[in-house]
CSV table of C-alpha atoms in Angstrom, one decimal:
chain,number,residue,atom,x,y,z
A,1478,MET,CA,12.0,-36.7,-2.9
A,1479,VAL,CA,10.1,-34.8,-5.7
A,1480,THR,CA,6.8,-36.6,-5.2
A,1481,GLU,CA,7.2,-35.8,-1.3
A,1482,TYR,CA,7.9,-32.1,-2.2
A,1483,ILE,CA,4.5,-31.2,-4.3
A,1484,THR,CA,2.6,-33.7,-1.7
A,1485,THR,CA,3.6,-31.4,1.0
A,1486,ASN,CA,3.6,-28.1,-0.5
A,1487,TRP,CA,0.7,-28.6,-3.1
A,1488,ALA,CA,-1.7,-26.1,-1.6
A,1489,LEU,CA,1.1,-23.5,-2.3
A,1490,ILE,CA,1.8,-24.8,-5.7
A,1491,LEU,CA,-1.6,-24.4,-6.7
A,1492,ILE,CA,-1.9,-20.6,-4.7
A,1493,LEU,CA,0.9,-19.6,-7.0
A,1494,LEU,CA,-0.3,-20.8,-10.1
A,1495,GLY,CA,-3.5,-19.3,-9.4
A,1496,PHE,CA,-1.7,-15.9,-8.8
A,1497,ALA,CA,0.6,-16.4,-12.1
A,1498,ALA,CA,-2.7,-17.1,-14.3
A,1499,SER,CA,-4.5,-14.0,-12.5
A,1500,LEU,CA,-1.5,-12.1,-13.7
A,1501,ILE,CA,-1.5,-13.1,-17.0
A,1502,SER,CA,-5.0,-11.2,-17.6
A,1503,THR,CA,-4.3,-8.2,-15.3
A,1504,VAL,CA,-4.7,-4.8,-17.1
A,1505,PHE,CA,-5.1,-2.7,-14.6
A,1506,LEU,CA,-1.3,-2.8,-13.1
A,1507,GLU,CA,1.8,-1.3,-14.4
A,1508,LYS,CA,3.9,-3.8,-16.1
A,1509,LYS,CA,6.8,-3.3,-14.0
A,1510,VAL,CA,4.7,-4.1,-11.1
A,1511,ILE,CA,3.1,-7.2,-12.9
A,1512,MET,CA,6.9,-8.4,-13.3
A,1513,ARG,CA,7.8,-7.9,-9.9
A,1514,MET,CA,4.8,-9.9,-9.1
A,1515,TYR,CA,6.1,-12.7,-11.5
A,1516,ALA,CA,9.7,-12.4,-9.8
A,1517,LEU,CA,8.2,-12.6,-6.1
A,1518,ILE,CA,6.3,-16.0,-7.2
A,1519,VAL,CA,9.5,-17.4,-8.5
A,1520,GLU,CA,11.0,-16.5,-5.0
A,1521,VAL,CA,8.7,-18.1,-2.9
A,1522,LEU,CA,8.6,-21.4,-5.1
A,1523,LEU,CA,12.5,-21.5,-4.8
A,1524,LEU,CA,12.3,-20.8,-0.9
A,1525,SER,CA,9.8,-23.6,-0.8
A,1526,ILE,CA,12.1,-26.2,-2.5
A,1527,ILE,CA,15.0,-25.0,-0.1
A,1528,VAL,CA,13.5,-25.0,3.1
A,1529,PHE,CA,11.9,-28.7,2.1
A,1530,ALA,CA,15.6,-29.8,0.9
A,1531,GLU,CA,16.9,-28.6,4.1
A,1532,PHE,CA,14.2,-30.2,6.6
A,1533,TYR,CA,14.7,-33.4,4.3
A,1534,MET,CA,18.1,-33.3,5.4
A,1535,SER,CA,17.7,-32.9,9.1
A,1536,GLY,CA,19.4,-35.1,11.3
A,1537,LYS,CA,21.4,-36.6,8.6
A,1538,ALA,CA,25.0,-36.5,9.4
A,1539,GLU,CA,26.0,-36.9,5.5
A,1540,PHE,CA,24.0,-34.1,4.5
A,1541,LEU,CA,25.8,-31.9,7.2
A,1542,LYS,CA,27.8,-29.3,4.5
A,1543,ILE,CA,24.9,-29.0,2.4
A,1544,ARG,CA,22.1,-28.2,5.2
A,1545,THR,CA,24.6,-25.6,6.2
A,1546,VAL,CA,24.3,-24.1,2.9
A,1547,LEU,CA,20.8,-24.3,2.2
A,1548,THR,CA,20.3,-23.0,5.8
A,1549,ALA,CA,22.1,-20.1,5.3
A,1550,ILE,CA,20.3,-19.5,2.0
A,1551,ARG,CA,17.0,-19.6,3.7
A,1552,TYR,CA,17.8,-17.1,6.5
A,1553,SER,CA,18.8,-14.4,3.9
A,1554,ALA,CA,16.0,-15.3,1.3
A,1555,THR,CA,13.3,-14.4,3.9
A,1556,PRO,CA,14.5,-10.6,4.5
A,1557,PHE,CA,15.1,-10.2,0.7
A,1558,LEU,CA,11.6,-11.6,0.3
A,1559,VAL,CA,9.7,-9.1,2.2
A,1560,ALA,CA,12.1,-6.2,0.8
A,1561,GLN,CA,11.0,-7.0,-3.1
A,1562,ILE,CA,7.4,-7.2,-1.4
A,1563,ILE,CA,7.8,-3.3,-0.4
A,1564,PHE,CA,9.9,-2.9,-3.6
A,1565,THR,CA,6.6,-4.4,-5.5
A,1566,ILE,CA,4.0,-2.3,-3.7
A,1567,ASN,CA,5.7,0.9,-3.3
A,1568,LYS,CA,6.6,2.5,-6.5
A,1569,LYS,CA,8.4,5.1,-5.3
A,1570,GLN,CA,10.8,2.5,-3.3
A,1571,ARG,CA,14.5,2.8,-4.6
A,1572,TRP,CA,16.9,-0.1,-4.6
A,1573,HIS,CA,18.3,0.9,-1.3
A,1574,ILE,CA,15.6,-1.1,0.7
A,1575,PHE,CA,17.6,-4.2,-0.2
A,1576,ILE,CA,21.0,-3.2,1.7
A,1577,PRO,CA,20.0,-4.6,5.0
A,1578,ALA,CA,19.0,-7.8,3.7
A,1579,ILE,CA,22.3,-7.8,2.0
A,1580,ILE,CA,24.3,-7.1,5.2
A,1581,LEU,CA,22.1,-9.9,6.9
A,1582,THR,CA,23.0,-12.3,3.7
A,1583,LEU,CA,26.8,-11.5,4.2
A,1584,LEU,CA,27.1,-12.5,7.9
A,1585,ASP,CA,24.5,-15.6,7.1
A,1586,LEU,CA,27.0,-16.9,4.5
A,1587,SER,CA,29.9,-16.3,7.0
A,1588,SER,CA,28.1,-18.0,9.7
A,1589,ILE,CA,28.9,-21.4,7.5
A,1590,PHE,CA,32.3,-21.1,8.6
A,1591,THR,CA,32.1,-18.9,11.9
A,1592,GLY,CA,29.1,-19.8,13.5
A,1593,VAL,CA,28.0,-16.4,14.5
A,1594,VAL,CA,24.4,-16.6,13.4
A,1595,PHE,CA,24.0,-20.5,13.4
A,1596,SER,CA,25.6,-23.5,13.4
A,1597,PHE,CA,25.5,-27.3,13.2
A,1598,SER,CA,26.9,-30.3,15.9
A,1599,ASP,CA,28.4,-33.1,14.4
A,1600,ASP,CA,25.2,-35.1,14.4
A,1601,ASN,CA,23.6,-32.4,11.9
A,1602,LYS,CA,21.8,-30.9,15.0
A,1603,MET,CA,21.0,-26.8,14.6
A,1604,GLN,CA,22.8,-24.8,17.4
A,1605,HIS,CA,22.0,-20.9,17.8
A,1606,GLY,CA,25.0,-18.1,17.4
A,1607,PRO,CA,25.5,-15.1,19.2
A,1608,LEU,CA,23.2,-13.2,16.7
A,1609,TRP,CA,20.8,-15.9,16.1
A,1610,LEU,CA,18.0,-13.3,16.6
A,1611,LEU,CA,19.2,-10.8,14.3
A,1612,PRO,CA,17.4,-12.2,11.0
A,1613,TYR,CA,14.1,-12.2,13.0
A,1614,ILE,CA,15.1,-8.8,13.9
A,1615,VAL,CA,16.0,-7.8,10.5
A,1616,VAL,CA,12.5,-9.2,8.9
A,1617,GLY,CA,10.2,-7.6,11.9
A,1618,LEU,CA,11.9,-4.3,10.8
A,1619,TYR,CA,10.8,-4.8,7.0
A,1620,CYS,CA,7.2,-5.9,8.1
A,1621,ILE,CA,7.1,-2.5,10.4
A,1622,PHE,CA,8.2,-0.8,7.5
A,1623,LEU,CA,5.9,-2.5,5.0
A,1624,VAL,CA,2.7,-1.7,7.4
A,1625,TYR,CA,3.9,1.9,7.4
A,1626,LEU,CA,4.1,2.4,4.0
A,1627,MET,CA,0.3,0.6,3.3
A,1628,ILE,CA,-1.1,3.0,6.7
A,1629,LYS,CA,0.8,5.8,4.6
A,1630,TYR,CA,-0.4,5.3,0.9
A,1631,SER,CA,-3.9,4.2,1.9
A,1632,THR,CA,-7.0,6.6,1.3
A,1633,LYS,CA,-7.7,6.3,5.0
A,1634,GLN,CA,-11.2,3.9,4.1
A,1635,GLN,CA,-12.2,1.6,6.6
A,1636,THR,CA,-12.1,-0.8,3.9
A,1637,GLU,CA,-8.3,-0.5,3.5
A,1638,ARG,CA,-7.6,-1.4,7.3
A,1639,ILE,CA,-8.7,-4.9,6.6
A,1640,PRO,CA,-5.6,-6.0,3.8
A,1641,ILE,CA,-3.6,-3.9,6.7
A,1642,ILE,CA,-4.3,-5.8,9.7
A,1643,PHE,CA,-4.1,-9.3,7.4
A,1644,PHE,CA,-0.9,-8.5,6.3
A,1645,CYS,CA,0.1,-7.4,10.1
A,1646,PHE,CA,-1.1,-11.1,11.2
A,1647,ALA,CA,0.8,-13.1,8.3
A,1648,PHE,CA,4.2,-11.1,8.4
A,1649,PHE,CA,4.3,-11.2,12.0
A,1650,SER,CA,3.3,-14.4,12.3
A,1651,GLY,CA,6.5,-15.6,10.5
A,1652,ILE,CA,8.3,-13.7,13.3
A,1653,VAL,CA,6.4,-15.2,16.2
A,1654,MET,CA,5.3,-18.5,14.9
A,1655,PRO,CA,8.4,-20.1,15.3
A,1656,PHE,CA,9.0,-19.3,18.8
A,1657,LEU,CA,5.4,-20.6,19.8
A,1658,ILE,CA,5.6,-24.0,17.5
A,1659,GLY,CA,9.6,-24.3,16.7
A,1660,SER,CA,11.3,-24.5,13.5
A,1661,ASP,CA,8.7,-26.5,11.8
A,1662,TYR,CA,6.6,-23.5,11.1
A,1663,SER,CA,9.4,-22.3,8.6
A,1664,GLN,CA,7.6,-25.2,6.1
A,1665,LEU,CA,4.7,-23.2,6.6
A,1666,PHE,CA,6.4,-19.7,6.1
A,1667,CYS,CA,6.0,-19.8,2.1
A,1668,ALA,CA,2.3,-20.9,2.0
A,1669,THR,CA,1.6,-17.7,4.6
A,1670,ILE,CA,3.7,-15.3,2.5
A,1671,ALA,CA,2.4,-16.6,-0.8
A,1672,ILE,CA,-1.5,-16.2,0.7
A,1673,ALA,CA,-0.6,-12.6,2.0
A,1674,MET,CA,0.4,-11.6,-1.6
A,1675,PHE,CA,-2.6,-13.0,-3.3
A,1676,VAL,CA,-4.9,-11.6,-1.1
A,1677,TYR,CA,-2.9,-8.3,-1.4
A,1678,TYR,CA,-3.4,-8.5,-5.3
A,1679,VAL,CA,-6.8,-9.7,-5.0
A,1680,PHE,CA,-7.4,-6.3,-2.9
A,1681,LEU,CA,-5.2,-3.9,-5.1
A,1682,ILE,CA,-7.0,-5.3,-8.2
A,1683,LEU,CA,-10.4,-4.1,-6.1
A,1684,GLN,CA,-8.9,-1.0,-5.0
A,1685,VAL,CA,-7.9,0.1,-8.8
A,1686,THR,CA,-11.3,0.2,-9.8
A,1687,LYS,CA,-12.1,2.7,-7.3
A,1688,LYS,CA,-9.2,4.8,-7.3
A,1689,ASP,CA,-8.6,7.6,-10.0
A,1690,PRO,CA,-5.2,7.3,-11.5
A,1691,LEU,CA,-4.2,10.6,-11.9
A,1692,THR,CA,-4.7,11.8,-8.2
A,1693,GLY,CA,-4.4,8.4,-6.4
A,1694,LEU,CA,-7.9,9.7,-4.6
A,1695,LEU,CA,-11.2,7.6,-4.9
A,1696,ASN,CA,-13.3,8.2,-8.2
A,1697,ARG,CA,-16.4,8.9,-9.3
A,1698,GLN,CA,-17.8,5.4,-9.0
A,1699,ALA,CA,-16.2,5.0,-5.0
A,1700,TYR,CA,-18.3,8.3,-4.6
A,1701,TYR,CA,-21.5,7.3,-5.4
A,1702,SER,CA,-21.1,3.7,-3.7
A,1703,ASP,CA,-19.9,5.4,-0.7
A,1704,ILE,CA,-22.8,8.2,-0.1
A,1705,SER,CA,-25.3,5.2,-0.6
A,1706,ALA,CA,-23.9,3.8,2.5
A,1707,GLU,CA,-25.4,5.2,5.8
A,1708,PRO,CA,-26.4,8.5,4.1
A,1709,GLU,CA,-27.7,9.5,7.6
A,1710,GLU,CA,-24.5,10.1,8.9
A,1711,ILE,CA,-23.4,12.6,6.2
A,1712,THR,CA,-23.4,16.0,7.8
A,1713,ALA,CA,-21.8,17.9,5.0
A,1714,LEU,CA,-20.5,17.8,1.6
A,1715,VAL,CA,-17.9,19.8,0.4
A,1716,SER,CA,-17.2,21.0,-3.4
A,1717,ILE,CA,-13.7,22.0,-4.8
A,1718,ASP,CA,-12.9,23.3,-8.6
A,1719,MET,CA,-9.8,24.4,-9.7
A,1720,ASN,CA,-9.5,27.7,-11.0
A,1721,GLY,CA,-7.8,28.4,-14.6
A,1722,LEU,CA,-7.4,25.1,-15.6
A,1723,LYS,CA,-8.5,25.8,-18.8
A,1724,THR,CA,-5.9,28.5,-19.2
A,1725,ILE,CA,-3.1,26.1,-18.0
A,1726,ASN,CA,-4.4,23.3,-20.5
A,1727,ASP,CA,-4.3,26.0,-23.4
A,1728,THR,CA,-1.1,27.8,-22.5
A,1729,GLU,CA,0.9,25.3,-21.1
A,1730,GLY,CA,-0.4,22.0,-22.2
A,1731,HIS,CA,-2.6,19.3,-21.0
A,1732,ILE,CA,0.6,17.9,-19.2
A,1733,ALA,CA,1.0,20.8,-17.2
A,1734,GLY,CA,-3.0,20.2,-16.6
A,1735,ASP,CA,-2.6,17.2,-15.0
A,1736,LYS,CA,0.2,18.5,-13.1
A,1737,ALA,CA,-2.0,21.0,-11.9
A,1738,ILE,CA,-5.0,18.4,-11.0
A,1739,SER,CA,-2.5,16.0,-9.1
A,1740,THR,CA,-1.2,18.7,-7.2
A,1741,LEU,CA,-4.6,20.0,-5.5
A,1742,GLY,CA,-5.6,16.2,-5.1
A,1743,SER,CA,-2.6,16.2,-3.0
A,1744,CYS,CA,-3.7,19.0,-1.2
A,1745,LEU,CA,-7.0,18.1,-0.2
A,1746,PHE,CA,-5.6,14.6,0.8
A,1747,ARG,CA,-3.6,16.3,3.1
A,1748,ALA,CA,-6.4,18.7,4.4
A,1749,VAL,CA,-8.7,16.0,5.3
A,1750,LYS,CA,-8.9,14.4,8.4
A,1751,ARG,CA,-10.9,11.5,10.5
A,1752,LYS,CA,-14.4,10.7,9.0
A,1753,GLN,CA,-13.5,13.1,5.8
A,1754,THR,CA,-13.0,11.5,2.5
A,1755,VAL,CA,-12.4,13.0,-0.8
A,1756,TYR,CA,-13.0,12.0,-3.9
A,1757,ARG,CA,-12.3,12.9,-7.9
A,1758,VAL,CA,-15.7,13.2,-9.5
A,1759,GLY,CA,-14.5,15.0,-12.5
A,1760,GLY,CA,-11.9,16.7,-14.7
A,1761,ASP,CA,-11.1,19.2,-11.8
A,1762,GLU,CA,-13.9,18.7,-9.7
A,1763,PHE,CA,-13.5,17.5,-6.3
A,1764,VAL,CA,-16.4,16.3,-3.5
A,1765,ILE,CA,-15.3,15.5,0.3
A,1766,VAL,CA,-17.7,13.6,2.3
A,1767,CYS,CA,-17.9,14.7,5.6
A,1768,ARG,CA,-19.3,12.1,8.3
A,1769,LYS,CA,-20.6,13.2,11.7
A,1770,THR,CA,-18.7,16.2,11.4
A,1771,PRO,CA,-19.3,19.6,13.2
A,1772,GLU,CA,-19.9,22.4,10.9
A,1773,GLU,CA,-16.7,24.4,13.0
A,1774,ASP,CA,-14.6,21.6,12.0
A,1775,VAL,CA,-16.2,21.8,8.1
A,1776,LYS,CA,-15.2,25.4,7.8
A,1777,GLU,CA,-11.9,24.4,9.5
A,1778,LEU,CA,-11.4,22.0,6.7
A,1779,THR,CA,-12.0,24.6,4.0
A,1780,ALA,CA,-9.7,26.8,5.6
A,1781,ARG,CA,-7.0,24.4,5.3
A,1782,ILE,CA,-7.5,23.6,1.8
A,1783,HIS,CA,-7.3,26.9,0.9
A,1784,LYS,CA,-3.8,27.4,2.8
A,1785,LEU,CA,-2.1,24.5,1.2
A,1786,VAL,CA,-3.2,25.3,-2.1
A,1787,SER,CA,-2.1,28.9,-1.4
A,1788,GLU,CA,1.7,27.5,-1.1
A,1789,THR,CA,1.3,26.1,-4.6
A,1790,PRO,CA,1.0,28.0,-8.4
A,1791,TYR,CA,-2.4,26.8,-8.3
A,1792,SER,CA,-6.1,28.1,-7.0
A,1793,CYS,CA,-9.1,26.7,-6.5
A,1794,SER,CA,-12.8,27.3,-5.4
A,1795,VAL,CA,-14.4,25.6,-2.3
A,1796,GLY,CA,-17.7,25.5,-1.1
A,1797,TYR,CA,-19.8,23.5,1.6
A,1798,GLY,CA,-23.5,22.3,2.3
A,1799,TYR,CA,-24.0,21.4,5.6
A,1800,SER,CA,-26.7,19.3,7.5
A,1801,SER,CA,-26.5,19.6,11.3
A,1802,ASP,CA,-29.0,16.7,12.0
A,1803,GLY,CA,-28.1,14.7,8.9
A,1804,LYS,CA,-31.2,14.4,7.6
A,1805,LYS,CA,-30.7,16.7,5.0
A,1806,PRO,CA,-30.6,14.7,1.2
A,1807,VAL,CA,-27.1,14.2,-0.3
A,1808,ASP,CA,-28.4,15.6,-3.6
A,1809,ALA,CA,-29.4,18.6,-1.4
A,1810,LEU,CA,-26.0,18.6,0.4
A,1811,LEU,CA,-24.4,19.0,-3.1
A,1812,ARG,CA,-26.4,21.6,-4.8
A,1813,GLU,CA,-25.8,23.9,-1.7
A,1814,SER,CA,-22.0,23.4,-1.9
A,1815,ASP,CA,-21.8,23.5,-5.6
A,1816,GLU,CA,-23.7,27.0,-5.0
A,1817,ASN,CA,-21.8,27.9,-2.5
A,1818,MET,CA,-18.7,26.9,-4.9
A,1819,TYR,CA,-19.4,28.7,-7.6
A,1820,ALA,CA,-20.3,32.2,-5.8
A,1821,GLU,CA,-16.6,31.8,-4.5
A,1822,LYS,CA,-15.4,31.2,-8.2
A,1823,GLN,CA,-17.1,34.2,-9.1
A,1824,LEU,CA,-15.6,36.4,-6.9
A,1825,TYR,CA,-12.3,35.0,-8.0
A,1826,TYR,CA,-12.7,35.6,-11.7
A,1827,ASP,CA,-14.8,39.0,-11.0
A,1828,LYS,CA,-11.3,40.0,-8.9
A,1829,ILE,CA,-8.9,39.0,-11.9
A,1830,LYS,CA,-11.2,40.9,-14.3
A,1831,ALA,CA,-10.7,44.1,-12.1
A,1832,GLU,CA,-6.9,43.4,-11.5
A,1833,ARG,CA,-6.9,43.1,-15.6
A,1834,ARG,CA,-8.7,46.8,-15.9
A,1835,LYS,CA,-6.2,48.5,-13.4
A,1836,THR,CA,-3.3,47.2,-15.5
């Protein structure tokens, strides 16, 4: 039986071992996230053993009671697994995400005696109960929430759509495929989840190298990489610089300064729309790249920035450079936007000096 399990699940075992080996050398992710990923690896491995054992006992009447328990565990493990994935990739997620999975587990375990979700005939054939669709519905809702989170916390880059689409396909196949090819798909589910997790892990590592750890925005390296791709589509650059950051650092400390930068980054992320991407390129310096964006939309963007920042205790200066035909070099656009930004910054400090003289 052990040999048969290894033979059947050898590809899955290799994927999980490769995943675990990659985590050992990972330095970009938080220790908490890494430990949760290790837990996922163990959970997928245990689920694969349970699924194999259950199908091994299929049709054998002498294993009826044991198979009933294993089926209840398998039905319960799947939503727990997806909930654990959500809990792992979303650092802000609290334990409440497991409540639907816990409720479903109680129903699955009660089904051993009541048959409310599933039951087995005397010859060990599975039969559907009145709530047999509930496990699929719960997993489906978890998957929808997972995709929603991935979209919500993405940086709205074209490259981030690929793993989101892949996750949609991988997870929803676990819901749809059993209805298309039957229960045999359950034996492929663990491999599907393992591959999806590993692909996401690789994508996450690649994205970490492009993201600023303080604000979550794209970093300077990503900026230089992106402006080199199809520069003719770039019609505007917007330069943003925080006002008074040095004063905040000197009087309140660098933790307060980090909070100020993070808050400004959040405002900029909320301000941008389609074809507008924001980067943190320095300490308190940000650039927004606008592709195929009319000048009127760029002006509206700068107005949104000022409005959002005005709702915080902080202030910033904004300037933009524009090219109607996209033929102006990016360096020229950046010089123009910086000049306009510094002109606005000078007006800000002139106003501060004038107010101080009055007092």
